[in-house]
mmCIF file of C-alpha atoms and ligand atoms in Angstrom:
data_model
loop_
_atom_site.group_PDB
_atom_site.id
_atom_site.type_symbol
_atom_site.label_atom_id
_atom_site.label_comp_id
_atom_site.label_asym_id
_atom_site.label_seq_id
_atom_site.Cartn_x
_atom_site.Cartn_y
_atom_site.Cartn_z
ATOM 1 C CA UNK A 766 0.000 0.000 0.000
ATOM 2 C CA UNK A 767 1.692 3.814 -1.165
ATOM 3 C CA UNK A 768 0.322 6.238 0.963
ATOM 4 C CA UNK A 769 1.034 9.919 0.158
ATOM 5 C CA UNK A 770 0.487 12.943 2.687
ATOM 6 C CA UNK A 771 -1.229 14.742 -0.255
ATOM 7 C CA UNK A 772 -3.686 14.192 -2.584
ATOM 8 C CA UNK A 773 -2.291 16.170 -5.734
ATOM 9 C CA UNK A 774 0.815 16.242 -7.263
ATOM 10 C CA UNK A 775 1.960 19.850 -8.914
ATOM 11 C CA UNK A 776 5.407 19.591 -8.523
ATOM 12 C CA UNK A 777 7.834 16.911 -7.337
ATOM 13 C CA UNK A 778 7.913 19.306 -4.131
ATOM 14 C CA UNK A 779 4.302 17.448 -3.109
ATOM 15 C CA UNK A 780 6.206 14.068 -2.355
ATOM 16 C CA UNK A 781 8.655 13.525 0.669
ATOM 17 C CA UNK A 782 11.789 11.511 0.001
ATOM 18 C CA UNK A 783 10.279 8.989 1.483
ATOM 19 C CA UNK A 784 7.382 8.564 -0.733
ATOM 20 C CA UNK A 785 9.818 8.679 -4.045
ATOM 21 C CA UNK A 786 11.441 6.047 -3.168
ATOM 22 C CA UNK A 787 8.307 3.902 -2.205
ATOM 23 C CA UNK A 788 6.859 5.069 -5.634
ATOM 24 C CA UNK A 789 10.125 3.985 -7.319
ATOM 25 C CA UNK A 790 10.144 0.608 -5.431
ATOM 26 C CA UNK A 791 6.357 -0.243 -6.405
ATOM 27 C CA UNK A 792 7.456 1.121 -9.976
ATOM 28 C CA UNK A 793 10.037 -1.701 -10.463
ATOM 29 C CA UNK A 794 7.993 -4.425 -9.102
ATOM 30 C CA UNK A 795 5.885 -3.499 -11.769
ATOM 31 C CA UNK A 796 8.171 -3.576 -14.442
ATOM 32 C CA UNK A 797 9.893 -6.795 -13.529
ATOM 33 C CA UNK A 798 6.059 -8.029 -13.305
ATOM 34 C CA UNK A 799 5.251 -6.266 -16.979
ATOM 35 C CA UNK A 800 4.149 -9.388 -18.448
ATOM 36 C CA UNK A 801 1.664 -10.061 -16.289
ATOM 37 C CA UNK A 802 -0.694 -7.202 -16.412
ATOM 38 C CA UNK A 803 -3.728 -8.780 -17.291
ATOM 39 C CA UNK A 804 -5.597 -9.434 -14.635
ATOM 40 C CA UNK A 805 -4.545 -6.724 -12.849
ATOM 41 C CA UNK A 806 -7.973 -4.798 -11.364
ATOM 42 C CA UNK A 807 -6.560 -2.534 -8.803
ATOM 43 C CA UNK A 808 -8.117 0.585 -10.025
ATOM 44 C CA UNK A 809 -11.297 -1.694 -11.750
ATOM 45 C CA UNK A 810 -14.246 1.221 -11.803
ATOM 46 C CA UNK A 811 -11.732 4.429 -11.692
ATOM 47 C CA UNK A 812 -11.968 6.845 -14.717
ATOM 48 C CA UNK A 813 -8.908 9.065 -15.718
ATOM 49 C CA UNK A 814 -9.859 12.268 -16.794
ATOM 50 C CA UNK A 815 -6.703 13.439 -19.354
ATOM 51 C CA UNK A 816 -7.248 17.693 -20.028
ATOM 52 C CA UNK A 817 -4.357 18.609 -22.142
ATOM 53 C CA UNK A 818 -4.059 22.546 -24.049
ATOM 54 C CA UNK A 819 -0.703 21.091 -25.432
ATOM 55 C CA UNK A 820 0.187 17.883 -27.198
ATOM 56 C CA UNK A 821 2.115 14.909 -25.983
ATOM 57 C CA UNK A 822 2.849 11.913 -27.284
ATOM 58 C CA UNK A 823 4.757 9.872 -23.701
ATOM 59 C CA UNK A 824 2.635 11.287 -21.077
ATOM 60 C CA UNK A 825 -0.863 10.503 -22.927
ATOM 61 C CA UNK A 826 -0.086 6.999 -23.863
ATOM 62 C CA UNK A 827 1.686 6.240 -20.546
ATOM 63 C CA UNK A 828 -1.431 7.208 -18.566
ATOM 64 C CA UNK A 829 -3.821 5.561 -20.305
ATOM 65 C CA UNK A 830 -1.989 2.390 -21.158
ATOM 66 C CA UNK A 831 -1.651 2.621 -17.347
ATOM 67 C CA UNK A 832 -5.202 2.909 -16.286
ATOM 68 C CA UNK A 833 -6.180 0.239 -18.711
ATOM 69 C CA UNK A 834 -3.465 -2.405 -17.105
ATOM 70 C CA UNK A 835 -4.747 -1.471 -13.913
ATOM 71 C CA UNK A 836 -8.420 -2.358 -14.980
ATOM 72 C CA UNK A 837 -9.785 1.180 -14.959
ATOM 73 C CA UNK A 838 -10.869 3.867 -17.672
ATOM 74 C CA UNK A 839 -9.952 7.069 -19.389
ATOM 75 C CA UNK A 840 -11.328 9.920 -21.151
ATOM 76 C CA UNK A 841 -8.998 12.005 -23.076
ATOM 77 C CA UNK A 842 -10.262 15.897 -23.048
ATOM 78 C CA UNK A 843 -8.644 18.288 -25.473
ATOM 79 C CA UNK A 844 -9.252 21.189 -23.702
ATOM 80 C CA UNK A 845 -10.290 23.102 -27.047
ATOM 81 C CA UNK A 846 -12.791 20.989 -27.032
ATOM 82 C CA UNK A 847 -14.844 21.966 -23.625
ATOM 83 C CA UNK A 848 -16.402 24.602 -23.169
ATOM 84 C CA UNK A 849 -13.691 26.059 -21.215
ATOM 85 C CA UNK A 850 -12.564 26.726 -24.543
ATOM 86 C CA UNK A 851 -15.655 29.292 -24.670
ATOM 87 C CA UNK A 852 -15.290 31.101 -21.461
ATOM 88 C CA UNK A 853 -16.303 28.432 -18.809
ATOM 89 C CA UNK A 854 -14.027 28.920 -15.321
ATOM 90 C CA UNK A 855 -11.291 26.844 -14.262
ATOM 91 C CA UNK A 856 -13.423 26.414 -11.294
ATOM 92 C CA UNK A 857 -16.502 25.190 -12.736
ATOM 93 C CA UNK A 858 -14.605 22.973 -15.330
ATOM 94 C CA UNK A 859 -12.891 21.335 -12.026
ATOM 95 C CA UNK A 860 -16.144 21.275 -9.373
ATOM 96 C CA UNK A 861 -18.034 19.556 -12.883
ATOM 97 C CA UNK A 862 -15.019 16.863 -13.986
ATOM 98 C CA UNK A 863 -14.643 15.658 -10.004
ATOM 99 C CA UNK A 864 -18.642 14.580 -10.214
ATOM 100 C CA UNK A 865 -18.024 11.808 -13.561
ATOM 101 C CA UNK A 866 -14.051 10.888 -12.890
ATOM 102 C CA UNK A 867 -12.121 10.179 -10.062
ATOM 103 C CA UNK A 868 -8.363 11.366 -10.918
ATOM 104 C CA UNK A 869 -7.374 14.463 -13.178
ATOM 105 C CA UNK A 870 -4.326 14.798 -15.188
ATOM 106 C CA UNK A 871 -3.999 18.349 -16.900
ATOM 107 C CA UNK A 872 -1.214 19.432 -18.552
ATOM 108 C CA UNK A 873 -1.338 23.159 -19.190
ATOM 109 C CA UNK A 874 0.412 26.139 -20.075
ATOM 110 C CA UNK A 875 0.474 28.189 -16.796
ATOM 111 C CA UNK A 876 1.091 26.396 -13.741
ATOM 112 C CA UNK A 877 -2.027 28.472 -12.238
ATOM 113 C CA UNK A 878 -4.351 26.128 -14.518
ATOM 114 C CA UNK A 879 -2.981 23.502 -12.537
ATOM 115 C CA UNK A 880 -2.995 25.302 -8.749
ATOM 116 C CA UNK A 881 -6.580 26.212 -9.795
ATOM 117 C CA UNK A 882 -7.576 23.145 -10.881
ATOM 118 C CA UNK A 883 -6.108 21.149 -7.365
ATOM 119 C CA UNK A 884 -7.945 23.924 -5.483
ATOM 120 C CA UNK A 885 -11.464 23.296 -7.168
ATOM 121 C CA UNK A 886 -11.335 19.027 -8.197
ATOM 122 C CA UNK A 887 -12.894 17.057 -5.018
ATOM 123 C CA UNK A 888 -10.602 14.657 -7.103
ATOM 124 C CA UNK A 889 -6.885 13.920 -6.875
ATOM 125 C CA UNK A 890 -5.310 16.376 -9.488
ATOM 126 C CA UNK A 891 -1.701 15.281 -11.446
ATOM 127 C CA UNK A 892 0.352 17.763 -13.166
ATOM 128 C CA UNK A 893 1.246 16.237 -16.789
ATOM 129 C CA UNK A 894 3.327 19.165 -17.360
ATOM 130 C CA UNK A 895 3.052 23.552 -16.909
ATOM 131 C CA UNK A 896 5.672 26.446 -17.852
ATOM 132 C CA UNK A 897 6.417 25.479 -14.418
ATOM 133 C CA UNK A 898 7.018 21.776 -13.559
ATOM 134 C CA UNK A 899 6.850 18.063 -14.645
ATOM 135 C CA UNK A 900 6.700 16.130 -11.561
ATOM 136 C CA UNK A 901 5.752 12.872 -13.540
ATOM 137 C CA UNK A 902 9.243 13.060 -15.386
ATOM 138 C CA UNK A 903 11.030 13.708 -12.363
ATOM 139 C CA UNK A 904 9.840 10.469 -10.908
ATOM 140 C CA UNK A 905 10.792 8.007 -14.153
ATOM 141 C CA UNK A 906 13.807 9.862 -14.129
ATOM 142 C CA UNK A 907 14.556 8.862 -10.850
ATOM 143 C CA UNK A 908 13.417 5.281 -11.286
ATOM 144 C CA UNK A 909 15.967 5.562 -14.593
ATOM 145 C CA UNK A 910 19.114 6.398 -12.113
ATOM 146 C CA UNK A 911 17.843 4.136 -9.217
ATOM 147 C CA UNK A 912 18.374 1.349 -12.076
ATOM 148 C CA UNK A 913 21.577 2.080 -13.164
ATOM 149 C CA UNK A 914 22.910 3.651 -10.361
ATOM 150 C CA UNK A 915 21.497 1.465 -7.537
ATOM 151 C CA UNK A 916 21.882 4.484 -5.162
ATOM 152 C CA UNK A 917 20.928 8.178 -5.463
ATOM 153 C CA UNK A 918 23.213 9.565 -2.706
ATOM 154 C CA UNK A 919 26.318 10.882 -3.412
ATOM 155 C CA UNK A 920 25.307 10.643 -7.116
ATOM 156 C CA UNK A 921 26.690 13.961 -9.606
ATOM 157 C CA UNK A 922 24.071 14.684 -12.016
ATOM 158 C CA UNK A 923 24.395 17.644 -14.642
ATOM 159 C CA UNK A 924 21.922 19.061 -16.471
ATOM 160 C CA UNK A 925 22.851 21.026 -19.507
ATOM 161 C CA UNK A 926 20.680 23.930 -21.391
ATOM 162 C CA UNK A 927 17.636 25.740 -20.654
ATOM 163 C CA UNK A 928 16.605 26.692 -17.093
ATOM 164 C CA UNK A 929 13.076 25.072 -17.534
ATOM 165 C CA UNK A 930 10.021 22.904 -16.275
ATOM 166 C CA UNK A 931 11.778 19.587 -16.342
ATOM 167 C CA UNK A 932 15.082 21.477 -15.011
ATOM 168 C CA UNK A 933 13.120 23.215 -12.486
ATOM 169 C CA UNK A 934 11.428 19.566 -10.679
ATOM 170 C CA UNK A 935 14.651 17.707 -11.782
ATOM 171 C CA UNK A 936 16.598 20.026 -9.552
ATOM 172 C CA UNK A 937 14.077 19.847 -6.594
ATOM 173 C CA UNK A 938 14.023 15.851 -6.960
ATOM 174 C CA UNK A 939 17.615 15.272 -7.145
ATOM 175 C CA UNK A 940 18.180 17.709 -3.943
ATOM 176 C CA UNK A 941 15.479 15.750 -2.165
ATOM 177 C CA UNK A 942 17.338 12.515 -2.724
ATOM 178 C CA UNK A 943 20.433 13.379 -2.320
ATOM 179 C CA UNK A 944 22.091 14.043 -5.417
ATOM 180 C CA UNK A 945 24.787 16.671 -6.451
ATOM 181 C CA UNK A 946 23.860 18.926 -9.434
ATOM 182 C CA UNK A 947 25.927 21.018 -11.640
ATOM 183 C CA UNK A 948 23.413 23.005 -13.942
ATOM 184 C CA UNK A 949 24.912 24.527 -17.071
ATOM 185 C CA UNK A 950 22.425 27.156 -18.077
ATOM 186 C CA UNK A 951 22.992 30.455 -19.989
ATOM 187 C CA UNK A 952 22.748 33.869 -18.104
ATOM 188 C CA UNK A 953 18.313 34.858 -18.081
ATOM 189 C CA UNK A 954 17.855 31.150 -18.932
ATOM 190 C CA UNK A 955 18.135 29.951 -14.736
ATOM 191 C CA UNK A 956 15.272 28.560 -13.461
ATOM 192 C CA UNK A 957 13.068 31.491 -11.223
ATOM 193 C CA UNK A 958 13.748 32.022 -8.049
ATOM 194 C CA UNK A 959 11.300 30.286 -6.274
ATOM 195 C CA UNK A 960 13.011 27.367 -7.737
ATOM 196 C CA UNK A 961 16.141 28.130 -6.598
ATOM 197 C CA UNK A 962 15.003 28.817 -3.602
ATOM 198 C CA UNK A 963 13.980 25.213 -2.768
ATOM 199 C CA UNK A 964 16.611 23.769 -4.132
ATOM 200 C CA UNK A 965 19.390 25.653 -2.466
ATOM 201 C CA UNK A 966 16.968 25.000 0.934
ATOM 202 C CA UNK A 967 16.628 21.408 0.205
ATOM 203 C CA UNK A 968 20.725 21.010 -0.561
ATOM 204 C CA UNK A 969 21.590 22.076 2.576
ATOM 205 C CA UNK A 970 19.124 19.994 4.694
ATOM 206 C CA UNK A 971 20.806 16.936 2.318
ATOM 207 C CA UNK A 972 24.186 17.967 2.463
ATOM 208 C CA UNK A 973 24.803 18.052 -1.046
ATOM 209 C CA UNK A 974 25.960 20.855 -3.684
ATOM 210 C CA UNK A 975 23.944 22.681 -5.932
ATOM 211 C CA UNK A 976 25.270 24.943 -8.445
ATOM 212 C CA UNK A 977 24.812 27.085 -11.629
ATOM 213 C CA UNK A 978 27.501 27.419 -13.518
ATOM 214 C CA UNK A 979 28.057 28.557 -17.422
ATOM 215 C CA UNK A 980 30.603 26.262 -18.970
ATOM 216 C CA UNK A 981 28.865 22.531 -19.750
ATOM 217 C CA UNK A 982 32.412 20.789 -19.759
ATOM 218 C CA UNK A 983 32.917 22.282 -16.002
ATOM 219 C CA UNK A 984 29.357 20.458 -15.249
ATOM 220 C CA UNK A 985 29.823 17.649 -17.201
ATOM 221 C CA UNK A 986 33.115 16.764 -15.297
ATOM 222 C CA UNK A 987 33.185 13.682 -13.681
ATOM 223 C CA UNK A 988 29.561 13.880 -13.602
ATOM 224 C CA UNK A 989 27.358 10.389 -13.322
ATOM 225 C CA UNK A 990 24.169 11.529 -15.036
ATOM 226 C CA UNK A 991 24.089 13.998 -17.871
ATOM 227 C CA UNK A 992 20.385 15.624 -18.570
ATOM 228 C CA UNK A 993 19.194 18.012 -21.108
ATOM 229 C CA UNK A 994 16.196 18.796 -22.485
ATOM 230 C CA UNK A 995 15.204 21.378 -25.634
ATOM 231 C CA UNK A 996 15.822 24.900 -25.131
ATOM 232 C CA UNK A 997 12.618 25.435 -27.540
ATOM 233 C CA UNK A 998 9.776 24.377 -25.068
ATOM 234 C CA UNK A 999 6.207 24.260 -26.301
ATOM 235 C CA UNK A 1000 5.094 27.702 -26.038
ATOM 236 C CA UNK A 1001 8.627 29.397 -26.349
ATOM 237 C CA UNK A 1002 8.614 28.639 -30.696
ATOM 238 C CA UNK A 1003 8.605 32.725 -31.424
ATOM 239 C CA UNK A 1004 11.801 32.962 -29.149
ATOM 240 C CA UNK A 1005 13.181 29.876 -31.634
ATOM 241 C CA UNK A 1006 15.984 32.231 -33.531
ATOM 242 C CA UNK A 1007 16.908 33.377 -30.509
ATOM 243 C CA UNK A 1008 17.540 30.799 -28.570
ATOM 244 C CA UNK A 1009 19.189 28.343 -31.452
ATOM 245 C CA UNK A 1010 22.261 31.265 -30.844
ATOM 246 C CA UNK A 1011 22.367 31.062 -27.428
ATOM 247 C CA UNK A 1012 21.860 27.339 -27.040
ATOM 248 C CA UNK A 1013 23.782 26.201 -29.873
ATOM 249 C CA UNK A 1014 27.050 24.812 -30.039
ATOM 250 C CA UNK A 1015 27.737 26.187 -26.530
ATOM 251 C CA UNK A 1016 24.591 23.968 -24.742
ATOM 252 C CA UNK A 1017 25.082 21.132 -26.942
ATOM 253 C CA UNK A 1018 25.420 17.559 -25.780
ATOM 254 C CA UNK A 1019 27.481 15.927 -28.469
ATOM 255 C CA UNK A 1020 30.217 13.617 -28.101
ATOM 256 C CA UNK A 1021 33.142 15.530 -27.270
ATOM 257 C CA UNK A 1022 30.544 16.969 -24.281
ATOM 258 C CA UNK A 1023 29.990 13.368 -22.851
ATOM 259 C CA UNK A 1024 33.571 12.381 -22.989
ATOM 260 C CA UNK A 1025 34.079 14.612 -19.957
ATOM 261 C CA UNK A 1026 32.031 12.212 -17.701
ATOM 262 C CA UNK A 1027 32.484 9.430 -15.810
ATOM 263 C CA UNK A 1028 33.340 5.973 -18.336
ATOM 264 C CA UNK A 1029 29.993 5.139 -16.349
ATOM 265 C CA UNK A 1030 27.813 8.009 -16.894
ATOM 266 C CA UNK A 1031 23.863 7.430 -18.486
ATOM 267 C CA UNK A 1032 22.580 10.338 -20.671
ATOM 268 C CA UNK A 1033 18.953 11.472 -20.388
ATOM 269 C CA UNK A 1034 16.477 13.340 -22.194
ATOM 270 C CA UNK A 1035 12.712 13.546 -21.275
ATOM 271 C CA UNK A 1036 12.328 13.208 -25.316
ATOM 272 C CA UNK A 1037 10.922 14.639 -27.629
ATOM 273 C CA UNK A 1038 14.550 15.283 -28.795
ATOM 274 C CA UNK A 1039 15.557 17.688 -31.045
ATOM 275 C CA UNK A 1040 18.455 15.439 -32.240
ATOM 276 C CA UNK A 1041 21.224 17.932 -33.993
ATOM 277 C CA UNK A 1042 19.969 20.683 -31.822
ATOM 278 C CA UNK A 1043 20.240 20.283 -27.954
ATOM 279 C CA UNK A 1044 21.497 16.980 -28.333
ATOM 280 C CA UNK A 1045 23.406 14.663 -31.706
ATOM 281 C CA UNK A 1046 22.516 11.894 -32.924
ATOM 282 C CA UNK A 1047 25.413 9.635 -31.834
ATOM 283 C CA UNK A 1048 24.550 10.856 -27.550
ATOM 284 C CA UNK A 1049 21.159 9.862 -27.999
ATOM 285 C CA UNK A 1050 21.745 6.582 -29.618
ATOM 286 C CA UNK A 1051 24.585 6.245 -27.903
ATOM 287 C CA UNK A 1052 25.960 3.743 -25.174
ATOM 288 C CA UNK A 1053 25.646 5.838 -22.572
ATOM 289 C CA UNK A 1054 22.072 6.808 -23.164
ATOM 290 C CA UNK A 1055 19.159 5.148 -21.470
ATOM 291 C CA UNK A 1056 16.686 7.496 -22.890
ATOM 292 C CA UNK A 1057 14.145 4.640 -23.608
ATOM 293 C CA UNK A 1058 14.391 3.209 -20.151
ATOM 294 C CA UNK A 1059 13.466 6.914 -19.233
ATOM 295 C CA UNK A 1060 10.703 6.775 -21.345
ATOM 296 C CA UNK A 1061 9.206 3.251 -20.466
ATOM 297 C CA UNK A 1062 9.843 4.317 -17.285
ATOM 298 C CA UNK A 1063 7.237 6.606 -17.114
ATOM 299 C CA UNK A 1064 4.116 3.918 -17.276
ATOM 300 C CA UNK A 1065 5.633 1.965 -14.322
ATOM 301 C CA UNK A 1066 5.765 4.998 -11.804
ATOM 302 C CA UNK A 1067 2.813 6.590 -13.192
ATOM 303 C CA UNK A 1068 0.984 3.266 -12.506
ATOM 304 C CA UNK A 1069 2.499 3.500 -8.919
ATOM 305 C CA UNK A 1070 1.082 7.229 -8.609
ATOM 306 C CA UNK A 1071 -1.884 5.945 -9.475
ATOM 307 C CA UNK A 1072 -2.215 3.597 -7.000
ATOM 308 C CA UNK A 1073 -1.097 5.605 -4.347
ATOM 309 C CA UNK A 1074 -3.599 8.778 -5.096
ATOM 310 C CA UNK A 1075 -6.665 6.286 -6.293
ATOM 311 C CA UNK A 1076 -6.740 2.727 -4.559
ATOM 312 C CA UNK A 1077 -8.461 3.782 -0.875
HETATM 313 N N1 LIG B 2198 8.440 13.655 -21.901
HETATM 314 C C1 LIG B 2198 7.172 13.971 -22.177
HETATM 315 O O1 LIG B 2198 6.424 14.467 -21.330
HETATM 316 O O2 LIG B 2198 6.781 13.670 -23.448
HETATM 317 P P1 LIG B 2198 5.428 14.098 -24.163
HETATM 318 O O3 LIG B 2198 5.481 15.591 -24.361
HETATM 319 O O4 LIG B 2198 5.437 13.349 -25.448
HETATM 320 O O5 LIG B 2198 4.271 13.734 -23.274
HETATM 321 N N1 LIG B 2199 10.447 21.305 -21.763
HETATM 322 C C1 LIG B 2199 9.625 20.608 -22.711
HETATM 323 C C2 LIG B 2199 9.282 19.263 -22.176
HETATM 324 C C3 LIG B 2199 8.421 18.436 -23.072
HETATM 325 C C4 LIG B 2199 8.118 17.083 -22.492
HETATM 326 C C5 LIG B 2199 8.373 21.415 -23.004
HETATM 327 O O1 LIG B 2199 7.797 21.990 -22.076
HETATM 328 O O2 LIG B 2199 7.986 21.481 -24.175
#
């Protein structure tokens, strides 16, 4: 049985250390178990509610491929397509989708939708992504280094390139559990201070080092995790020009990048990849890259989320 002290999850802030790792742990039961998903009924009678303004390819499929190998239901809402779309509140969207469903994953463009949203569902409400956070990465990204690395403390991760969602909840989740970071990330690119704030606050209760630097290579060193992510987030395509000539060659992982960590190292990327961009070809396909682990990764602990927010 999870149990977690809250019943939404905005940002990977919501969940103690403690309740990671018994996510993570349920999550790879799971997978070893992935053939035998069948009869699996845990959440048999459950509807998922799935209100997306943006597209997505991994966190769609992974949460209803989820529901349905737990034995329960989904309905995918395109939020064009309620009336939300035609003035309809935040509020009285939420108040009306906690009377037909009993879990709501939104993924929106301001991470106020999703504060909102929690404040006004009677339902459990997951963030599948805001300007803000991705807490559901965060967690298959930490079930991807509990695989390979076995361990989280003591671990140096370094994340290369823009200061944003996934960089803001992948700095607050590695600080949680223990895990050095070294963030490359161009001057006005950092993530915002509230960000920062937690993270520095979180460091210190752990014991480990946070820092922002400029170079990649001075990040990269020695590091056992290298993570970036496109500097072109949806939303962000008119600042395109602009960022290709700050991001690009400085924020680039390519091989010569990589060589600077550990023989051991894993490369990550939440995907979609902009391959030749924020990240070449021969990284991604690469022997140090366990980007489709990541990605897998991402039905087994969102099945474990599940269980934990749904099955009482
Ligand atoms: N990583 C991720 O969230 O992918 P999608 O945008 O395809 O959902
Ligand atoms: N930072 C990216 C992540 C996509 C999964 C974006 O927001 O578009």
């Amino acid at each position: 049985m999870i149990s977690l002290s809250k019943k939404y999850l905005a940002s990977i802030e919501d969940l103690t250390e403690t309740e990671i790792l018994n996510l993570i742990s349920h999550a790879i039961e799971l997978k070893a178990n992935k053939g035998a998903n069948s009869n699996n009924q845990t959440l048999a009678g459950k509807t998922l509610a799935l209100m997306f303004e943006k597209p997505s390819t991994r966190t769609r499929l992974s949460f209803e491929t989820a529901m349905f190998q737990l034995g329960g239901n989904t309905i995918y809402l395109n939020s064009n397509d309620l009336q939300l779309s035609r003035g309809e509140s935040i509020e009285d969207t939420a108040k009306t989708i906690s009377l037909y469903v009993d879990c709501l994953v939104a993924r929106v463009y301001s991470h106020n939708t999703i504060v909102e949203l929690a404040q006004n569902c009677k339902i459990p409400v997951i963030n599948g992504l805001s300007d803000l956070y991705h807490p559901c990465q965060i967690l298959a990204d930490l079930m991807t280094i509990f695989e390979y690395k076995k361990r989280f403390k003591g671990l140096v991760l370094a994340w290369i390139g823009d200061g944003n969602n996934v960089c803001n909840d992948l700095l607050i989740g590695c600080a949680k559990m223990g895990i050095n970071v070294k963030a490359a990330i161009p001057q006005s690119y950092e993530p915002p201070e509230q960000v920062i704030k937690v993270v520095t606050q979180e460091s210190k209760l752990k014991g480990t080092d946070f820092t922002i630097v400029r170079e990649p290579i001075e990040a990269v060193k020695n590091a056992d995790i290298v993570v970036t992510d496109t500097f072109v987030s949806i939303g962000k395509e008119r600042e395109d020009d602009k960022r290709s000539s700050t991001f690009i060659p400085k924020y680039q992982v390519n091989g010569k990048l990589m060589s600077y960590s550990k023989d051991d190292a894993i490369f990550m990327h939440c995907l979609p990849a902009k391959r030749g961009q924020e990240v070449t070809s021969d990284v991604i396909d690469g022997n140090k890259s366990v980007v489709w682990d990541e990605a897998e990764n991402r039905l087994h602990v969102q099945k474990s989320l599940l269980v934990g927010l749904l099955s009482y």
